[in-house]
N, CA, C and O atoms as a GROMACS GRO file, in nm:
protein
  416
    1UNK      N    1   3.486   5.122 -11.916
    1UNK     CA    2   3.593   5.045 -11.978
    1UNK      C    3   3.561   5.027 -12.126
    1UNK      O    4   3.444   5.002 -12.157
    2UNK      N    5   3.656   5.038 -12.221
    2UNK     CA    6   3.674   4.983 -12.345
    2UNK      C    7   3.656   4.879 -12.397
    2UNK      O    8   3.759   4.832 -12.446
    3UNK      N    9   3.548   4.807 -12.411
    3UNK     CA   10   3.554   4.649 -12.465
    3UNK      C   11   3.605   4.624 -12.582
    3UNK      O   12   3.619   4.504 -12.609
    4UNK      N   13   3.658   4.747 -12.709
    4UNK     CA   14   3.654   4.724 -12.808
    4UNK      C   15   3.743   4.703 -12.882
    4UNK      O   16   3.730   4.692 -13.004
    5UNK      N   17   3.868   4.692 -12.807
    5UNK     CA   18   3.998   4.633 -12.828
    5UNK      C   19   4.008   4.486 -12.878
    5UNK      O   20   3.910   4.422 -12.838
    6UNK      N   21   4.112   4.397 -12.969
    6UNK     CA   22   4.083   4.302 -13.027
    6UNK      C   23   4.104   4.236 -12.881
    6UNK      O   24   4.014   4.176 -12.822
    7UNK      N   25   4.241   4.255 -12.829
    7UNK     CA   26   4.247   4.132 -12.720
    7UNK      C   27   4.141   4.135 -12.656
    7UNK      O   28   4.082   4.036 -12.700
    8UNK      N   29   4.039   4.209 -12.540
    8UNK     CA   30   3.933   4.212 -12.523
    8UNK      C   31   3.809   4.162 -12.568
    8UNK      O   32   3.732   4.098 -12.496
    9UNK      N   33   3.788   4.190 -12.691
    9UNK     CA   34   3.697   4.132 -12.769
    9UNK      C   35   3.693   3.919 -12.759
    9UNK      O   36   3.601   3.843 -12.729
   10UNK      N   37   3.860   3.888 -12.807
   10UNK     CA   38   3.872   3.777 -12.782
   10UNK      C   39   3.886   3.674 -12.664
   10UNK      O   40   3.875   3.551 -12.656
   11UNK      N   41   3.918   3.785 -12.566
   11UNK     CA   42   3.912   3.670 -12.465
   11UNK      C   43   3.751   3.643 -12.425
   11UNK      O   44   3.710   3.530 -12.398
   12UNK      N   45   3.648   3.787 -12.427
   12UNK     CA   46   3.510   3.740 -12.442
   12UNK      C   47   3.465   3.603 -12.528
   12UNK      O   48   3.417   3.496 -12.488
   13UNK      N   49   3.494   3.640 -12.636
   13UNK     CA   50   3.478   3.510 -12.715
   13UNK      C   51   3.537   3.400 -12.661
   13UNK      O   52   3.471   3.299 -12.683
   14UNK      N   53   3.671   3.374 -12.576
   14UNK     CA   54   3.686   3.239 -12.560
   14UNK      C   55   3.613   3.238 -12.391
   14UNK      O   56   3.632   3.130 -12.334
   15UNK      N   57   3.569   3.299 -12.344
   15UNK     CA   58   3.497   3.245 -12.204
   15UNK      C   59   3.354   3.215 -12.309
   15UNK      O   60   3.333   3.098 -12.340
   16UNK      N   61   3.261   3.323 -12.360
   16UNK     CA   62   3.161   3.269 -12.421
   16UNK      C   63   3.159   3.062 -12.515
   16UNK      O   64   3.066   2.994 -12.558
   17UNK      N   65   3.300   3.038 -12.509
   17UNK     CA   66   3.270   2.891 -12.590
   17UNK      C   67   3.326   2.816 -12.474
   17UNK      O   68   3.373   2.708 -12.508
   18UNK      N   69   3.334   2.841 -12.358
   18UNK     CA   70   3.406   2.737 -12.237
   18UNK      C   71   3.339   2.598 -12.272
   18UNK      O   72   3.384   2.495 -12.322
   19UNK      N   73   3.186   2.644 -12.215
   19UNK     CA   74   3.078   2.535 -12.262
   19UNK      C   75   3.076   2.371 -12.160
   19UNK      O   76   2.998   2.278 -12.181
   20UNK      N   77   3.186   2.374 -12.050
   20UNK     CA   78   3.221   2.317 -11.966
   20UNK      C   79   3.239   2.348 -11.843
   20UNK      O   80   3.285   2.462 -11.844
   21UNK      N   81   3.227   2.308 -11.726
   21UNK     CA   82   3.279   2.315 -11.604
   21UNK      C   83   3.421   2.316 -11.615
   21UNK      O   84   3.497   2.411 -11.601
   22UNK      N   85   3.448   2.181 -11.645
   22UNK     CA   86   3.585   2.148 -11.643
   22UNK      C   87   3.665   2.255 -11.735
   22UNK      O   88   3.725   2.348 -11.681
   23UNK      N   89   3.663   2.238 -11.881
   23UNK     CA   90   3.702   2.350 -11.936
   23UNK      C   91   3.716   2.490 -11.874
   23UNK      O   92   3.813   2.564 -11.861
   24UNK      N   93   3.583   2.500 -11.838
   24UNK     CA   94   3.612   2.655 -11.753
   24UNK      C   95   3.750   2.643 -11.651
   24UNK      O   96   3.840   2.727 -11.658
   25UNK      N   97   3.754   2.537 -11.564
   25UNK     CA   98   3.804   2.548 -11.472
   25UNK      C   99   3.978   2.529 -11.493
   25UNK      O  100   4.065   2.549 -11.408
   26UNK      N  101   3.994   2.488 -11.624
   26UNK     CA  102   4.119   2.460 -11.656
   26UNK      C  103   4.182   2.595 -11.727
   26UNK      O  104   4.292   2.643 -11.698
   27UNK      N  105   4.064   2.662 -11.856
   27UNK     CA  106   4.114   2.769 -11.846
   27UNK      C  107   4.179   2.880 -11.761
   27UNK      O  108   4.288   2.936 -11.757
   28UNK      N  109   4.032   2.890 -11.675
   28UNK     CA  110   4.100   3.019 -11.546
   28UNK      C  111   4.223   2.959 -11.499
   28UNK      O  112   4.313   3.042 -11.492
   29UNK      N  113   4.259   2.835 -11.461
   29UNK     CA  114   4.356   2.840 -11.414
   29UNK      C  115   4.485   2.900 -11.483
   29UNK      O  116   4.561   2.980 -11.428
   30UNK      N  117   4.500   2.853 -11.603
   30UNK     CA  118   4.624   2.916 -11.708
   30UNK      C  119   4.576   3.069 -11.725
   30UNK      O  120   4.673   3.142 -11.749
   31UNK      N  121   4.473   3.127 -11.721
   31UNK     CA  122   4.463   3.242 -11.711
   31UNK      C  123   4.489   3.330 -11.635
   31UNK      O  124   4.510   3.445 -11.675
   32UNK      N  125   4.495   3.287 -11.476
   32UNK     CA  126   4.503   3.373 -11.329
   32UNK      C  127   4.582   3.297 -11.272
   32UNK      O  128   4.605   3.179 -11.301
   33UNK      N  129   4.647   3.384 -11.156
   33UNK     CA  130   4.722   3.294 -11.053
   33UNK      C  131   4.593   3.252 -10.952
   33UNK      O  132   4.474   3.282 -10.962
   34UNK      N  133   4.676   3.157 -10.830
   34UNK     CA  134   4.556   3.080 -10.770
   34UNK      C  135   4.523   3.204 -10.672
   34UNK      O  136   4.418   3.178 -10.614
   35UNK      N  137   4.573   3.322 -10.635
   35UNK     CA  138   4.549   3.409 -10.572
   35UNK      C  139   4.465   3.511 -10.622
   35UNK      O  140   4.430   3.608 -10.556
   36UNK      N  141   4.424   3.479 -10.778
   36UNK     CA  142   4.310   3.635 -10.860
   36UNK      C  143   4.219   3.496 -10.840
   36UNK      O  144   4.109   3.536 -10.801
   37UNK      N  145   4.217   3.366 -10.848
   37UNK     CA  146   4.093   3.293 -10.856
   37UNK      C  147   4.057   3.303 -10.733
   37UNK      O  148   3.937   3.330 -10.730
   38UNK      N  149   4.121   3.291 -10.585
   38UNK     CA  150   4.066   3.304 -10.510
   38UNK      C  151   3.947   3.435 -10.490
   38UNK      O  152   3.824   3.433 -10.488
   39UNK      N  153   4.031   3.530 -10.478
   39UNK     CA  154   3.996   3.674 -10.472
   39UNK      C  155   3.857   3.725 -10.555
   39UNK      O  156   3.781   3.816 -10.520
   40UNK      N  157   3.846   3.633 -10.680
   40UNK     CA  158   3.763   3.688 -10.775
   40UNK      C  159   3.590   3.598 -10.709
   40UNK      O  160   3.470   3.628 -10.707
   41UNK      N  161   3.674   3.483 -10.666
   41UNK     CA  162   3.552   3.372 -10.604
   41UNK      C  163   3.479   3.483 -10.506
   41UNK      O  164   3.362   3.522 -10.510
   42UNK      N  165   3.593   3.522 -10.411
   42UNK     CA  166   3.559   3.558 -10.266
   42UNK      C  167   3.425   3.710 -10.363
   42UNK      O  168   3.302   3.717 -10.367
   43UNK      N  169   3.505   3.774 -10.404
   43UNK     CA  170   3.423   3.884 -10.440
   43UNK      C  171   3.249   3.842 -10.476
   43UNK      O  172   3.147   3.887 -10.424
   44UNK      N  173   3.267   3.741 -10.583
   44UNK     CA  174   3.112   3.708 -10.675
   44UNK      C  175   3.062   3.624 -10.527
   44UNK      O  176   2.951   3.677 -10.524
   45UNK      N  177   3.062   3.587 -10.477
   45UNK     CA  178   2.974   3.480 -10.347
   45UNK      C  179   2.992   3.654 -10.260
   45UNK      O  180   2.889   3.662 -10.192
   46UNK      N  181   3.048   3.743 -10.245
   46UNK     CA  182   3.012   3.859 -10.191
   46UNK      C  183   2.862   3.959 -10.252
   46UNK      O  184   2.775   4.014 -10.185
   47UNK      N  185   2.877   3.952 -10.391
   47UNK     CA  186   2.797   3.991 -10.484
   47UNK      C  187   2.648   3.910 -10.450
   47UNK      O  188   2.542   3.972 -10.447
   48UNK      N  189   2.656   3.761 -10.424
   48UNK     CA  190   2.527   3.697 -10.398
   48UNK      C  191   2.524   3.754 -10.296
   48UNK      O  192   2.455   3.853 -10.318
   49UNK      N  193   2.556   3.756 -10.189
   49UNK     CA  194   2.518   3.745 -10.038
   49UNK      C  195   2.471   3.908 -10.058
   49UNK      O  196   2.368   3.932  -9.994
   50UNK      N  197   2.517   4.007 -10.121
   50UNK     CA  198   2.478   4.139 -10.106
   50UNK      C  199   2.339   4.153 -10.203
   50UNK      O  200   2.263   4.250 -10.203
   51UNK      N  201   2.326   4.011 -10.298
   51UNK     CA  202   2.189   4.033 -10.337
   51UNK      C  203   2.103   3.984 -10.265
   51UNK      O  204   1.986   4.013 -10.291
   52UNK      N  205   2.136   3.884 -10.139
   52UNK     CA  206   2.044   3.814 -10.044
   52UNK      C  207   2.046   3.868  -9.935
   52UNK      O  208   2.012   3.820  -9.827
   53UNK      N  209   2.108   4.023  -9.972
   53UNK     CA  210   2.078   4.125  -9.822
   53UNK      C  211   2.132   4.123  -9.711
   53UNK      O  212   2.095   4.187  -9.613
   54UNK      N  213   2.254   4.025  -9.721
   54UNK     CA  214   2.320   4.015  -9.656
   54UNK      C  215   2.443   4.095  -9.556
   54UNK      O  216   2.544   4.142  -9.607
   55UNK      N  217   2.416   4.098  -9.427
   55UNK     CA  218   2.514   4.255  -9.392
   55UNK      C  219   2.682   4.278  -9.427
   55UNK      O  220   2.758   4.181  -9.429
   56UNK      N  221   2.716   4.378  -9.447
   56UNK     CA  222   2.863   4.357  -9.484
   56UNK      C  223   2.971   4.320  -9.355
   56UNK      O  224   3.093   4.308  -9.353
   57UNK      N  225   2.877   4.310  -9.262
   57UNK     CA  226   2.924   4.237  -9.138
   57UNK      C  227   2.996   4.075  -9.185
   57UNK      O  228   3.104   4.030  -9.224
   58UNK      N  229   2.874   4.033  -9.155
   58UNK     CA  230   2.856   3.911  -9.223
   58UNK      C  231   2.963   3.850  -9.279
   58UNK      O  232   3.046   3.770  -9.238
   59UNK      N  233   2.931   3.941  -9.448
   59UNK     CA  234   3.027   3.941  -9.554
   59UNK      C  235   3.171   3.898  -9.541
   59UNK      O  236   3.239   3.800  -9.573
   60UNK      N  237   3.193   4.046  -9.464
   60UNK     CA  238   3.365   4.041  -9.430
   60UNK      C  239   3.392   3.912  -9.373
   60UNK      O  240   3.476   3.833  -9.418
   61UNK      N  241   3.290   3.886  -9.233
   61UNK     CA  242   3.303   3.765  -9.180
   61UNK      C  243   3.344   3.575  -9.232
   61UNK      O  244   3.401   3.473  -9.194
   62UNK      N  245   3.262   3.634  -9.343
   62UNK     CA  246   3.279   3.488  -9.417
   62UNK      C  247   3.365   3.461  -9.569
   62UNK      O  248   3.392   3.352  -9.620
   63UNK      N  249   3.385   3.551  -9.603
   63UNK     CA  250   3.480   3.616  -9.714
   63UNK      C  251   3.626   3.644  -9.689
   63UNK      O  252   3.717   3.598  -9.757
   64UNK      N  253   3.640   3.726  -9.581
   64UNK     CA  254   3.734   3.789  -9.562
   64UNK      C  255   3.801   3.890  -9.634
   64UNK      O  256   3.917   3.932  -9.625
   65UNK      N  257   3.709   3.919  -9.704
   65UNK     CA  258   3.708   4.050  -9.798
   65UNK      C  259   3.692   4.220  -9.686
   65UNK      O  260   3.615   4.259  -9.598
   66UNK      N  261   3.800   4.269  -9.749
   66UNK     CA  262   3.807   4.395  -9.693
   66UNK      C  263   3.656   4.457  -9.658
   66UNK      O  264   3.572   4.372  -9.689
   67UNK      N  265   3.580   4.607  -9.591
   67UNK     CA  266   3.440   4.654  -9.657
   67UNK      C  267   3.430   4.760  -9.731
   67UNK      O  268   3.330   4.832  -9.737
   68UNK      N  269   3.592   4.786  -9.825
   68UNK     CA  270   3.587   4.840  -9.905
   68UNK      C  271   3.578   4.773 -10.010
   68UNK      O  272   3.489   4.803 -10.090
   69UNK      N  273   3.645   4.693 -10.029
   69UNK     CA  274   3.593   4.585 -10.143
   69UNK      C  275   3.458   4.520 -10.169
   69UNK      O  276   3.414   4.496 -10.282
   70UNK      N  277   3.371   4.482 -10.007
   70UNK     CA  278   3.244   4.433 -10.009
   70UNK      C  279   3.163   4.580 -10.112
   70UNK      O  280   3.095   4.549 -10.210
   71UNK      N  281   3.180   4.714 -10.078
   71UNK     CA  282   3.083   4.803 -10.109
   71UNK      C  283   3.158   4.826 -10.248
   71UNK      O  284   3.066   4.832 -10.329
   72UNK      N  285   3.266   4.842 -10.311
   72UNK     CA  286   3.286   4.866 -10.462
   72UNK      C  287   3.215   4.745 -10.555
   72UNK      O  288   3.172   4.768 -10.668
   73UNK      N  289   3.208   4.598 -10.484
   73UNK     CA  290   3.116   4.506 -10.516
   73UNK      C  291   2.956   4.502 -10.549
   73UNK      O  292   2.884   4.467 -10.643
   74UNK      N  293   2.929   4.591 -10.337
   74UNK     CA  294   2.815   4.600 -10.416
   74UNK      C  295   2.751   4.724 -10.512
   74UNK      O  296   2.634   4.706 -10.546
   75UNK      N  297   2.806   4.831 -10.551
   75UNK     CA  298   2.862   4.903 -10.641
   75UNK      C  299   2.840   4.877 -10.755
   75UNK      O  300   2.792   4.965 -10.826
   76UNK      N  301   2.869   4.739 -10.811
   76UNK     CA  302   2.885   4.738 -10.950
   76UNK      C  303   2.800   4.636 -10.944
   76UNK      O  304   2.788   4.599 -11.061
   77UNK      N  305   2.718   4.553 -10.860
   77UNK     CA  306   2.593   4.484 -10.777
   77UNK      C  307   2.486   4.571 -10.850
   77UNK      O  308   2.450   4.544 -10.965
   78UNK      N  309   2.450   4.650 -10.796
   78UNK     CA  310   2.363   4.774 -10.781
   78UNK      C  311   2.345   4.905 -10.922
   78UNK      O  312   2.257   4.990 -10.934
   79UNK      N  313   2.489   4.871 -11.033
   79UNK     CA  314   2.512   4.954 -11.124
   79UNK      C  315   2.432   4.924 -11.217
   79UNK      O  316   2.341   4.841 -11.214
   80UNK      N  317   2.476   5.017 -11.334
   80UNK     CA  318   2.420   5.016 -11.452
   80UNK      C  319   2.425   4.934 -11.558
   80UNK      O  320   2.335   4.913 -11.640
   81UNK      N  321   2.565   4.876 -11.552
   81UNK     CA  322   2.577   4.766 -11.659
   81UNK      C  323   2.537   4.629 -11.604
   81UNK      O  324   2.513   4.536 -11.681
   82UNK      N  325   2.531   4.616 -11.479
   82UNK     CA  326   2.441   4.465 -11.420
   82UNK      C  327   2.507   4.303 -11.466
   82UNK      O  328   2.460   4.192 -11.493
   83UNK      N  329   2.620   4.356 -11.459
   83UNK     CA  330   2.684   4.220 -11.475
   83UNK      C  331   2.659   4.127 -11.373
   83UNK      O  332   2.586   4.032 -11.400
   84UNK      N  333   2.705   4.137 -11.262
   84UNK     CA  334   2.663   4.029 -11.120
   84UNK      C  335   2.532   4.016 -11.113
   84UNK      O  336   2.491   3.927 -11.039
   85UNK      N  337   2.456   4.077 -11.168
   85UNK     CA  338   2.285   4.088 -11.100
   85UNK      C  339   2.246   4.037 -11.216
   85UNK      O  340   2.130   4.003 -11.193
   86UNK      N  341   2.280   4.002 -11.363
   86UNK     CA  342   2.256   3.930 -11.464
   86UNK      C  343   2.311   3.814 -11.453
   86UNK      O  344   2.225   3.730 -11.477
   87UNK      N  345   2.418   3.762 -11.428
   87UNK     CA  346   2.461   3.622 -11.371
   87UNK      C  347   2.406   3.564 -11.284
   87UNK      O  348   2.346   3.462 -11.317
   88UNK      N  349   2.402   3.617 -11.093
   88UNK     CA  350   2.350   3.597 -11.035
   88UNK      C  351   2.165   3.555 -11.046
   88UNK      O  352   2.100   3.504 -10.955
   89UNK      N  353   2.107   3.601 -11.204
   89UNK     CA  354   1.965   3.562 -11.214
   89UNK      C  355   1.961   3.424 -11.265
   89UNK      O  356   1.880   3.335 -11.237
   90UNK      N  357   2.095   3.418 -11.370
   90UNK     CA  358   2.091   3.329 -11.468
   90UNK      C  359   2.106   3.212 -11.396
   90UNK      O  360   2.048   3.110 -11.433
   91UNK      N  361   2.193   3.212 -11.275
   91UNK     CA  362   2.270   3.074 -11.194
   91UNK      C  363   2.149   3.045 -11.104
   91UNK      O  364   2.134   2.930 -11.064
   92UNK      N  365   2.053   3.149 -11.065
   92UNK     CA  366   1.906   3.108 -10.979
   92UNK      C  367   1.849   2.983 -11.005
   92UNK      O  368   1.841   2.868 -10.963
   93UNK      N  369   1.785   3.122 -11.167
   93UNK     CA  370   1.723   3.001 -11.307
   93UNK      C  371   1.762   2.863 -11.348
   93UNK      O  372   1.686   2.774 -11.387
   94UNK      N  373   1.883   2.858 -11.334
   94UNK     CA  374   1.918   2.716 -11.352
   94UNK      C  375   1.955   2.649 -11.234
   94UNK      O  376   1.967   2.527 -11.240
   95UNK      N  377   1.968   2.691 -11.158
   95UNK     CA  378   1.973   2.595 -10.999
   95UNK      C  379   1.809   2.542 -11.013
   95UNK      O  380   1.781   2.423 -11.026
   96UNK      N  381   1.713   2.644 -11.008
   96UNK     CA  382   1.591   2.624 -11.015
   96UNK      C  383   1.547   2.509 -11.091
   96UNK      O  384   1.470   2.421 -11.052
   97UNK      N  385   1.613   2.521 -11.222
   97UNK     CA  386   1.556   2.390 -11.308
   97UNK      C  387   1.585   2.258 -11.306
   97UNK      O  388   1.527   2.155 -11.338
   98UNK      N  389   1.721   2.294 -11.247
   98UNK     CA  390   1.809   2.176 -11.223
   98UNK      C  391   1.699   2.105 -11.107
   98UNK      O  392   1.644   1.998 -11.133
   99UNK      N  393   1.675   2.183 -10.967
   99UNK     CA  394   1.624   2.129 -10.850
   99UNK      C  395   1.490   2.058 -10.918
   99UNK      O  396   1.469   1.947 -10.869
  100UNK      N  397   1.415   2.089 -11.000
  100UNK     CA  398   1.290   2.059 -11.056
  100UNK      C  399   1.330   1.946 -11.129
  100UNK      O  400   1.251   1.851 -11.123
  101UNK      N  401   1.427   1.932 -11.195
  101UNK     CA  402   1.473   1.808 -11.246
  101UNK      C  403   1.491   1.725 -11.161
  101UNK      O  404   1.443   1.615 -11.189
  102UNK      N  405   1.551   1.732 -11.052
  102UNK     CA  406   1.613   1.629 -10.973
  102UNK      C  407   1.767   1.612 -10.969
  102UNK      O  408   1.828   1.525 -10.906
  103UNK      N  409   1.829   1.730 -11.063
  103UNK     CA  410   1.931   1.722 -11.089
  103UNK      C  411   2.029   1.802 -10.990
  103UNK      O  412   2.137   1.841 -11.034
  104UNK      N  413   1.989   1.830 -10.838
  104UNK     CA  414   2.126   1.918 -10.779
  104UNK      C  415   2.179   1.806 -10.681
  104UNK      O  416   2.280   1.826 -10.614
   0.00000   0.00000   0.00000
């Protein structure tokens, strides 16, 4: 994909300044219908569970995600540009610190 388009470029920039839960959560909404937020949820908690080895049994089971969708997931899980598997470290790391804080 092309990132280098202006609209592209900018909507990066406005998820990079969310800087909120809430914010986040108000954006996506004006951004997606409640049916791409669902869908997009179901996918990334597919993405964890396929990094916690989880079977696409399972998956489908608790998702309800197609197992063509579970494997194009884990697909881009498993790829080169490592988007889910770079998030998925980052949200560890800070669950982690949080729990060490006392903060979950």
């Amino acid at each position: 994909m092309n990132w280098k388009n202006k609209e592209k470029r900018r909507l990066i920039q406005a998820i990079l300044v969310l800087g909120s839960e809430d914010v986040a959560e108000r954006f996506l909404r004006d951004l997606m219908t409640e049916k791409e937020i669902e869908e997009f949820s179901k996918r990334f908690k597919a993405a964890e569970m396929l990094a916690e080895k989880v079977s696409y049994f399972n998956i489908e089971k608790e998702t309800g995600l197609s197992s063509t969708t579970i494997a194009r997931v884990a697909k881009w899980l498993n790829g080169k540009e490592g988007g889910y598997r770079t998030i998925i470290n980052k949200l560890h790391q800070h669950n982690s610190i949080q729990s060490r804080r006392g903060l979950s």
